[in-house]
Amino acid sequence: MKEQGLLLIVSGPSGAGKGTVVEALLARGGYALSISATTRPPRPYEQEGVHYFFQTEKEFEDMVQADGFLEHAAFCGHHYGTPKNYVLQQMAQGKHVILEIEVQGAFQVKEKYPEAVLLFLAPPSLAELKKRLEGRGTEDAQTIAARLRRAQEEMALVEKYDYLVVNSQVEDAVADIEAILRAEKRRCIRQKEFLQHFREGQEGLC
Ligand code: 5GP
């Protein structure tokens, strides 16, 4: 039987560099990225089914009713949700599945799947975050201000996460995450099958 992959939640303020870090992880192989559904309008460069599944409020609500989401949450006036089936399939195939989601969703997942790894990616400072958001040029001043406020609220919840990685250099953040997952795989709690095999083997030998 294939070893089940890990469920890795990556949260952090928009502008923390989650997209870049996740892209670098995907390039290494062995990872799958969950594509979320959202009611937010697409940014100019965003593609349907690549960055998000863009949905109407009605489509989103129907999916909630059909229990199609692993978790869902509201963020700055829009809804976001993780389609359940893809995540479960990929984990069963041994891939580490990455959910790039905000804090409320992360806590919902942890409640349903306590074995999920919760990782918070932070920018080096609030000033740097502001600079990155302004440099991106995809949001107006009001939206940037709302996202900075939200970033501070999110940072206040970091201690409920399993890991905090500061994204000063992308390569360093990626190396940290790989080390974390490697160690997570070695936790005794995740090696029940191996331990079971040992117990059964001993019975046969005595
Ligand atoms: P953005 O609008 O910048 O793409 O995303 C806003 C926030 O929503 C980010 O923190 C992002 O990680 C989060 N997000 C994206 N997809 C999901 C999702 O499926 N569920 C939840 N709870 N948050 C999401």
XYZ file of C-alpha atoms and ligand atoms in Angstrom:
230
model
C 0.000 0.000 0.000
C 1.220 3.485 -0.830
C 2.271 5.627 2.144
C -0.283 8.401 2.634
C 0.991 11.931 1.902
C 0.817 14.750 4.444
C -1.715 17.550 4.501
C 0.238 20.806 4.685
C -1.593 24.033 5.404
C 0.298 27.173 4.430
C -1.187 30.395 5.784
C 0.198 33.885 5.939
C -0.729 37.399 4.877
C -1.161 38.022 1.180
C 2.222 39.449 0.253
C 4.124 37.021 2.500
C 5.249 35.176 -0.610
C 3.141 32.022 -0.220
C 2.679 31.700 -3.987
C 6.425 31.772 -4.722
C 7.308 29.377 -1.926
C 4.555 26.946 -2.922
C 5.649 27.078 -6.577
C 9.197 26.174 -5.525
C 7.903 23.226 -3.484
C 5.779 21.962 -6.396
C 8.823 22.109 -8.683
C 10.573 19.594 -6.398
C 7.945 16.904 -7.064
C 5.912 14.845 -4.610
C 3.564 17.718 -3.844
C 0.076 18.586 -5.102
C -1.546 21.986 -4.710
C -5.232 22.208 -3.915
C -7.007 24.742 -6.127
C -9.594 26.650 -4.115
C -12.981 27.945 -5.136
C -13.643 31.645 -4.557
C -16.303 34.268 -5.154
C -13.583 36.958 -5.499
C -13.254 38.373 -9.037
C -10.126 37.189 -10.887
C -7.029 39.401 -11.003
C -5.880 40.167 -14.562
C -3.300 37.365 -14.687
C -5.421 34.725 -12.949
C -6.806 31.740 -14.851
C -9.824 29.578 -14.133
C -8.791 26.210 -12.728
C -5.152 27.286 -12.396
C -5.240 29.920 -9.662
C -8.820 29.403 -8.483
C -12.198 28.067 -9.544
C -14.085 31.354 -9.788
C -17.671 30.903 -8.666
C -20.836 32.929 -8.174
C -22.249 33.217 -4.627
C -24.945 30.712 -5.673
C -22.467 28.134 -7.016
C -20.404 28.478 -3.844
C -23.440 28.071 -1.577
C -24.589 24.989 -3.525
C -21.191 23.397 -2.969
C -21.360 24.181 0.762
C -24.781 22.509 0.921
C -23.486 19.451 -0.971
C -20.651 19.104 1.620
C -18.154 19.545 -1.211
C -15.643 21.587 0.811
C -13.041 20.380 3.263
C -13.306 23.874 4.789
C -14.532 27.286 3.755
C -14.292 30.816 5.111
C -14.994 34.466 4.396
C -12.032 36.776 3.846
C -12.220 40.542 3.155
C -15.747 40.308 1.741
C -15.402 37.166 -0.387
C -15.804 33.431 0.133
C -13.056 30.864 -0.277
C -13.244 27.073 -0.002
C -11.165 23.908 -0.504
C -12.819 21.270 -2.728
C -12.630 18.038 -0.746
C -12.268 15.221 -3.301
C -9.027 16.296 -4.943
C -7.235 16.646 -1.601
C -8.224 13.186 -0.375
C -7.339 11.520 -3.723
C -3.892 13.083 -3.907
C -3.031 12.212 -0.310
C -4.068 8.609 -0.956
C -1.633 8.611 -3.899
C 1.195 9.562 -1.545
C 1.453 13.260 -2.453
C 1.906 15.957 0.168
C -1.108 18.169 -0.476
C -0.644 21.898 0.076
C -3.589 24.078 1.064
C -2.789 27.765 0.757
C -5.550 29.091 2.999
C -6.254 31.722 5.663
C -6.417 31.116 9.407
C -10.122 30.323 9.965
C -9.973 27.620 7.295
C -6.717 26.290 8.726
C -8.291 25.789 12.155
C -11.343 24.075 10.612
C -9.047 21.610 8.840
C -7.008 20.953 11.998
C -10.210 20.119 13.849
C -11.302 17.592 11.216
C -7.791 16.275 10.470
C -5.619 16.728 13.583
C -2.718 15.137 11.696
C -2.584 18.136 9.304
C 0.602 20.237 9.561
C -0.153 23.937 10.105
C 2.566 26.240 8.882
C 2.488 30.029 8.983
C 4.624 31.913 6.494
C 5.386 35.438 7.680
C 7.010 38.366 5.911
C 10.172 39.719 7.591
C 8.221 42.807 8.796
C 4.969 44.725 8.397
C 6.815 47.463 6.478
C 8.160 44.878 4.017
C 4.664 43.437 3.619
C 3.261 46.883 2.753
C 6.049 47.378 0.235
C 5.336 44.001 -1.415
C 1.580 44.616 -1.601
C 2.073 48.076 -3.116
C 4.685 46.725 -5.533
C 2.275 44.050 -6.755
C -0.057 46.787 -8.019
C -3.125 44.546 -8.124
C -5.058 46.119 -5.229
C -6.217 49.684 -4.542
C -5.114 51.599 -1.415
C -8.264 50.688 0.522
C -7.862 46.969 -0.172
C -4.177 47.120 0.774
C -5.089 48.816 4.077
C -7.734 46.115 4.771
C -5.241 43.348 3.986
C -2.592 44.901 6.262
C -5.114 45.060 9.116
C -6.032 41.453 8.445
C -2.338 40.510 8.417
C -1.954 41.897 11.943
C -5.038 39.982 13.107
C -3.674 36.794 11.570
C -0.240 37.261 13.145
C -1.947 37.357 16.548
C -3.058 33.736 15.981
C 0.305 32.352 14.923
C 0.885 30.553 18.201
C -1.911 28.120 17.351
C 0.105 26.952 14.344
C 2.614 24.116 14.450
C 5.381 26.053 12.665
C 6.334 29.635 11.860
C 8.652 30.231 8.905
C 9.837 33.752 8.062
C 10.147 34.291 4.343
C 13.206 36.523 3.990
C 14.787 34.354 1.269
C 12.612 31.959 -0.710
C 15.275 29.205 -0.861
C 15.673 29.284 2.938
C 11.915 29.126 3.529
C 11.618 26.171 1.131
C 14.506 24.343 2.833
C 12.856 24.910 6.232
C 9.547 23.513 5.002
C 11.193 20.451 3.496
C 13.010 19.793 6.765
C 9.760 20.164 8.694
C 7.932 17.662 6.476
C 10.801 15.210 6.634
C 10.701 15.306 10.422
C 6.898 15.110 10.458
C 7.062 11.862 8.451
C 9.251 10.364 11.191
C 6.836 11.059 14.026
C 5.874 7.782 15.715
C 2.208 8.651 15.416
C 2.545 8.578 11.616
C 4.274 5.187 11.577
C 1.541 3.022 13.016
C 1.634 0.599 10.087
C 5.357 -0.019 10.509
C 4.958 -0.549 14.238
C 2.033 -2.901 13.633
C 4.147 -4.952 11.218
C 6.815 -5.304 13.919
C 4.317 -6.483 16.498
C 2.786 -9.023 14.135
C 6.237 -10.225 13.013
C 7.287 -10.882 16.598
C 4.247 -13.057 17.238
C 5.283 -15.270 14.285
C 8.868 -15.617 15.538
C 8.117 -16.691 19.111
P -6.346 36.125 -2.273
O -7.621 36.889 -2.486
O -5.191 37.028 -1.959
O -6.054 35.165 -3.402
O -6.579 35.219 -0.980
C -6.990 35.805 0.225
C -6.767 34.829 1.372
O -7.620 33.699 1.207
C -5.337 34.284 1.413
O -4.912 34.289 2.769
C -5.486 32.871 0.897
O -4.508 32.009 1.448
C -6.865 32.528 1.414
N -7.488 31.414 0.704
C -7.329 31.022 -0.574
N -8.041 29.927 -0.836
C -8.677 29.584 0.327
C -9.541 28.508 0.709
O -9.898 27.611 -0.046
N -9.977 28.516 1.995
C -9.620 29.461 2.897
N -10.080 29.355 4.134
N -8.786 30.478 2.574
C -8.336 30.540 1.307
